[in-house]
Amino acid sequence: MTTTELPSVGEHFDVVVAGGGPVGLALAAELRLHGVATLVLERGPRGVGEPRVLALHARTLETLDRRGLLAEFTRAQETLPDLDAWRGQLDDHGARGHFAGLYQLGRHTAEPAEQPHGLTLPHQVLKDLLAGRAEELGAVVRHDHEVVGLEQDADGVTVRVRTADGEGSVRADFLVGCDGGRSVVRKDAGIAFPGTGPSLVSRMGRGTVEVLGGGELPGGWRRSDGGWFMRMADGRISVIEWDRPTDQEDAATGDELAAAIERVTGQRVALTDVDFVTRFTDSARQAGRYRAGRVLLAGDAAHIHFPAGGQGVNLGLQDAFNLGWKLAAECRGWAPEGLLDSYHAERHPIAAEVLDNTRAQVALMRPGPQVDALRALFSRLLEMEEVNKYLSDVIYATGIRYDILPAAGGGPSGPGGHPRIGTFARDLPLTTADGPTRLAELLRPGRPLLLGFDGSGAGDALDAAAGWADRVTIVAATARDPLAAALLVRPDGYLAWASDGPVTGEGLRAALTAWCGAERAAG
C-alpha cells in the first residue's frame, strides 16, 4: 500500500516502524507472523533506494532459510549476472570474504558450514524482496511519510508524521526506530549515541570512466600510499583516504570523486554519465540503550560503523529477527517478564564487538610501511585454521552465543546450563508423524519450537507442554544425530533450553514459563 495522504484521525497500530529500509521491513514481516498490526513509515518514495550492493552473510542466510526465503533471495542474485559471477569468483578462490581487504576468510575450516556461500544483492532489490514479504503478510507500508517527532506516555506513543499534505500523527503501542544513523526516533527518545569520530573519508560513485593519457583503472581492491581504490562488478568506484577532513553536509560531486581517484591511483580520469556520488566516514557510534519505555531502536539507528566486511546490513537484520518475536509476544500479551529487555541485553554486546572489529580493520587498511608489515603478519596468521575460524565467526556472526535468561536454567556455563544453550541451533534432517522435514522448516511460522526426540525418553514429557500449544510448536521427532534429548528453539533460531535427559515435566514447564510466558488451561 502506497499513499502520501496524512494518517486518518484516531488511527492506531500495535507497532509503528520508522524507516522502510531492509531492517524495518524485515521487522515488520516478523511482527506480522504473529498477527501484530504493523505500520511502516518511509520518508522516501517507493522504488528509490540507495545505489549500494549489500553482502548477506552466513547467519543471515541461515535465518532466511528458517523463514522459507532463502531460495527466493538466491534466485534474485542469479538474475544479476555480473554480481553472480563476482560472487562465484570469490568462492572459486576458496574464500568467502575478507578482513581489512585480506581475502582469506573461510579458506581454512574443519567444519562444513550450513550456508558456505554468501549472497550479493543491490540495496533496492533487497528492499523489494523484504517489502513483498512484509506486505504479503499484511503489513501497511507507506512511502513519502517522514517521522518528525514523537511523544510517549504510559499507554503508547504518538508518532508525528510529515507528508506532502502537511503534518499529522498516528498512535501506536510501540515505536521502533529503524530510521538510520541520524535517527529522529533515537534523538526524540533521549537516547545517547556515543562513539568515535571520523579518521577517513570514503567517496563512492558510478559512471563512465576515461583515463586521461591512456591506460585503464584496475578492478577489485587496490591499496596504495595514498589510500584504497576499489572498482566493483556493478561499475561502482570507491576511494578511501585518511586524514582528509571534508564538509560532510555538502553534496558529493563527480569532480570530487575524480580528484580523489587521481590522488590515490596517480591516474587522471574524467567521469561522465555519473548517476550518483556519495561519501561516508568511519565514525563508529552505538546507542547507549536500545529501549526507552515504548520506543526501541534497530539497525543503523542503534549502531553505525565503517562498512568493513559488509557487516552492517547483517547486523541490522539480526536485530530485527531478535526483536521481532519478543516485541510480538509483548503485544500479544504472553511475554514473560524481562523478555523484551533481553533484546538490548543480547544485541548491544554484539554490535559493540562489530564496532571494535571494524575499527581494527580500518587501522589495518591505513597506508604506510608500518601497516604494510602488520598486514603481512596478519596474512600469515589467517593461514592458521584457529585464527581464520575465529575471524570468520566474527565477520559472519556465526560465533554468537547469547547469555540466556537466568530464569531459564542459567546461561551456557550457569547452574544446570546445557553447553548448547545460547548457540544457534544447526539445521537437522528430521522425521515426524507427518513425514520427513528439517528443523529449519519447522521454524518457518516464526513460533518457538519444542522438539522431543524419540528414544531419548523425551517424548512423553512433551505432554507437559500442552498449556503452551497456543504459542509453541510442539513436535516429537527422530533424527540420526539429535543435538540433545529435547530442545526449545527460539523463533530466531537460538537455543533457549536443552536437555540430554531424562526430561521431566517440571523442568520443561520451568523453561517454557521463562521463555513463553504462563501456562494456559486447555480450551
PDB file of C-alpha atoms in Angstrom, residues 233-336:
ATOM      1  CA  ALA A 233      31.459  -5.638 -10.550  1.00  0.00           C
ATOM      2  CA  ASP A 234      28.433  -3.356 -10.954  1.00  0.00           C
ATOM      3  CA  GLY A 235      30.553  -0.396 -12.116  1.00  0.00           C
ATOM      4  CA  ARG A 236      30.835   1.395  -8.782  1.00  0.00           C
ATOM      5  CA  ILE A 237      34.109   3.054  -7.848  1.00  0.00           C
ATOM      6  CA  SER A 238      35.140   3.738  -4.269  1.00  0.00           C
ATOM      7  CA  VAL A 239      38.128   5.689  -2.990  1.00  0.00           C
ATOM      8  CA  ILE A 240      39.226   5.822   0.659  1.00  0.00           C
ATOM      9  CA  GLU A 241      41.583   8.482   2.014  1.00  0.00           C
ATOM     10  CA  TRP A 242      42.776   9.039   5.562  1.00  0.00           C
ATOM     11  CA  ASP A 243      43.127  12.302   7.444  1.00  0.00           C
ATOM     12  CA  ARG A 244      41.499  14.473   4.762  1.00  0.00           C
ATOM     13  CA  PRO A 245      38.742  16.434   6.501  1.00  0.00           C
ATOM     14  CA  THR A 246      35.760  17.411   4.357  1.00  0.00           C
ATOM     15  CA  ASP A 247      32.397  19.050   4.880  1.00  0.00           C
ATOM     16  CA  GLN A 248      30.016  16.121   5.144  1.00  0.00           C
ATOM     17  CA  GLU A 249      26.970  18.389   4.753  1.00  0.00           C
ATOM     18  CA  ASP A 250      27.812  19.415   1.169  1.00  0.00           C
ATOM     19  CA  ALA A 251      26.652  17.130  -1.636  1.00  0.00           C
ATOM     20  CA  ALA A 252      29.421  14.984  -3.131  1.00  0.00           C
ATOM     21  CA  THR A 253      30.228  15.586  -6.812  1.00  0.00           C
ATOM     22  CA  GLY A 254      31.757  13.696  -9.713  1.00  0.00           C
ATOM     23  CA  ASP A 255      34.674  16.161  -9.842  1.00  0.00           C
ATOM     24  CA  GLU A 256      35.391  15.474  -6.174  1.00  0.00           C
ATOM     25  CA  LEU A 257      35.442  11.717  -6.846  1.00  0.00           C
ATOM     26  CA  ALA A 258      37.722  12.151  -9.890  1.00  0.00           C
ATOM     27  CA  ALA A 259      40.176  14.228  -7.865  1.00  0.00           C
ATOM     28  CA  ALA A 260      40.242  11.567  -5.132  1.00  0.00           C
ATOM     29  CA  ILE A 261      40.910   8.837  -7.737  1.00  0.00           C
ATOM     30  CA  GLU A 262      43.905  10.808  -9.007  1.00  0.00           C
ATOM     31  CA  ARG A 263      45.324  11.307  -5.515  1.00  0.00           C
ATOM     32  CA  VAL A 264      45.070   7.612  -4.659  1.00  0.00           C
ATOM     33  CA  THR A 265      45.951   5.941  -8.003  1.00  0.00           C
ATOM     34  CA  GLY A 266      48.119   8.623  -9.623  1.00  0.00           C
ATOM     35  CA  GLN A 267      45.964   8.475 -12.775  1.00  0.00           C
ATOM     36  CA  ARG A 268      43.912  11.406 -14.055  1.00  0.00           C
ATOM     37  CA  VAL A 269      40.392  10.444 -15.047  1.00  0.00           C
ATOM     38  CA  ALA A 270      37.269  12.049 -16.451  1.00  0.00           C
ATOM     39  CA  LEU A 271      33.874  10.878 -15.189  1.00  0.00           C
ATOM     40  CA  THR A 272      30.784  11.181 -17.365  1.00  0.00           C
ATOM     41  CA  ASP A 273      27.223   9.880 -17.125  1.00  0.00           C
ATOM     42  CA  VAL A 274      27.556   9.908 -13.343  1.00  0.00           C
ATOM     43  CA  ASP A 275      24.300   8.646 -11.786  1.00  0.00           C
ATOM     44  CA  PHE A 276      25.310   9.072  -8.145  1.00  0.00           C
ATOM     45  CA  VAL A 277      28.151  10.127  -5.874  1.00  0.00           C
ATOM     46  CA  THR A 278      28.137   9.740  -2.117  1.00  0.00           C
ATOM     47  CA  ARG A 279      30.576   9.849   0.751  1.00  0.00           C
ATOM     48  CA  PHE A 280      30.815   8.348   4.218  1.00  0.00           C
ATOM     49  CA  THR A 281      33.332   8.020   7.043  1.00  0.00           C
ATOM     50  CA  ASP A 282      34.442   5.507   9.659  1.00  0.00           C
ATOM     51  CA  SER A 283      32.523   7.122  12.517  1.00  0.00           C
ATOM     52  CA  ALA A 284      31.601   4.368  14.968  1.00  0.00           C
ATOM     53  CA  ARG A 285      28.749   5.040  17.393  1.00  0.00           C
ATOM     54  CA  GLN A 286      26.282   2.976  19.385  1.00  0.00           C
ATOM     55  CA  ALA A 287      23.089   3.842  21.207  1.00  0.00           C
ATOM     56  CA  GLY A 288      23.538   3.732  24.966  1.00  0.00           C
ATOM     57  CA  ARG A 289      20.337   1.687  25.220  1.00  0.00           C
ATOM     58  CA  TYR A 290      18.118   0.016  22.659  1.00  0.00           C
ATOM     59  CA  ARG A 291      14.903   0.650  24.591  1.00  0.00           C
ATOM     60  CA  ALA A 292      13.424   3.735  26.241  1.00  0.00           C
ATOM     61  CA  GLY A 293       9.973   2.807  27.502  1.00  0.00           C
ATOM     62  CA  ARG A 294       7.817   2.057  24.466  1.00  0.00           C
ATOM     63  CA  VAL A 295      10.472   3.162  21.982  1.00  0.00           C
ATOM     64  CA  LEU A 296      13.085   0.745  20.616  1.00  0.00           C
ATOM     65  CA  LEU A 297      15.933   1.007  18.101  1.00  0.00           C
ATOM     66  CA  ALA A 298      17.312  -1.371  15.460  1.00  0.00           C
ATOM     67  CA  GLY A 299      19.805  -1.230  12.601  1.00  0.00           C
ATOM     68  CA  ASP A 300      21.755   1.951  11.905  1.00  0.00           C
ATOM     69  CA  ALA A 301      19.574   3.886  14.350  1.00  0.00           C
ATOM     70  CA  ALA A 302      21.215   1.756  17.061  1.00  0.00           C
ATOM     71  CA  HIS A 303      24.760   1.496  15.653  1.00  0.00           C
ATOM     72  CA  ILE A 304      26.903   2.898  12.838  1.00  0.00           C
ATOM     73  CA  HIS A 305      30.387   1.864  11.723  1.00  0.00           C
ATOM     74  CA  PHE A 306      32.649   1.662   8.682  1.00  0.00           C
ATOM     75  CA  PRO A 307      31.223  -0.973   6.293  1.00  0.00           C
ATOM     76  CA  ALA A 308      34.258  -3.245   6.519  1.00  0.00           C
ATOM     77  CA  GLY A 309      33.335  -6.811   5.682  1.00  0.00           C
ATOM     78  CA  GLY A 310      29.763  -5.835   4.788  1.00  0.00           C
ATOM     79  CA  GLN A 311      28.599  -6.394   8.350  1.00  0.00           C
ATOM     80  CA  GLY A 312      26.134  -3.503   8.674  1.00  0.00           C
ATOM     81  CA  VAL A 313      23.039  -4.883   6.956  1.00  0.00           C
ATOM     82  CA  ASN A 314      23.557  -8.327   8.512  1.00  0.00           C
ATOM     83  CA  LEU A 315      23.873  -6.815  11.995  1.00  0.00           C
ATOM     84  CA  GLY A 316      20.656  -4.863  11.445  1.00  0.00           C
ATOM     85  CA  LEU A 317      18.711  -7.808  10.044  1.00  0.00           C
ATOM     86  CA  GLN A 318      19.745  -9.920  13.016  1.00  0.00           C
ATOM     87  CA  ASP A 319      18.479  -7.115  15.277  1.00  0.00           C
ATOM     88  CA  ALA A 320      15.111  -7.447  13.527  1.00  0.00           C
ATOM     89  CA  PHE A 321      14.955 -11.219  13.911  1.00  0.00           C
ATOM     90  CA  ASN A 322      15.906 -10.985  17.599  1.00  0.00           C
ATOM     91  CA  LEU A 323      13.446  -8.199  18.367  1.00  0.00           C
ATOM     92  CA  GLY A 324      10.513  -9.242  16.214  1.00  0.00           C
ATOM     93  CA  TRP A 325       9.213 -12.230  18.158  1.00  0.00           C
ATOM     94  CA  LYS A 326       9.917 -10.618  21.546  1.00  0.00           C
ATOM     95  CA  LEU A 327       8.006  -7.453  20.688  1.00  0.00           C
ATOM     96  CA  ALA A 328       5.203  -9.557  19.190  1.00  0.00           C
ATOM     97  CA  ALA A 329       4.974 -11.540  22.441  1.00  0.00           C
ATOM     98  CA  GLU A 330       4.655  -8.269  24.349  1.00  0.00           C
ATOM     99  CA  CYS A 331       1.916  -7.048  22.004  1.00  0.00           C
ATOM    100  CA  ARG A 332       0.054 -10.382  22.128  1.00  0.00           C
ATOM    101  CA  GLY A 333       0.154 -10.482  25.911  1.00  0.00           C
ATOM    102  CA  TRP A 334       2.181 -13.631  26.590  1.00  0.00           C
ATOM    103  CA  ALA A 335       5.704 -12.230  27.051  1.00  0.00           C
ATOM    104  CA  PRO A 336       7.284 -13.257  30.371  1.00  0.00           C
TER     105      PRO A 336
END
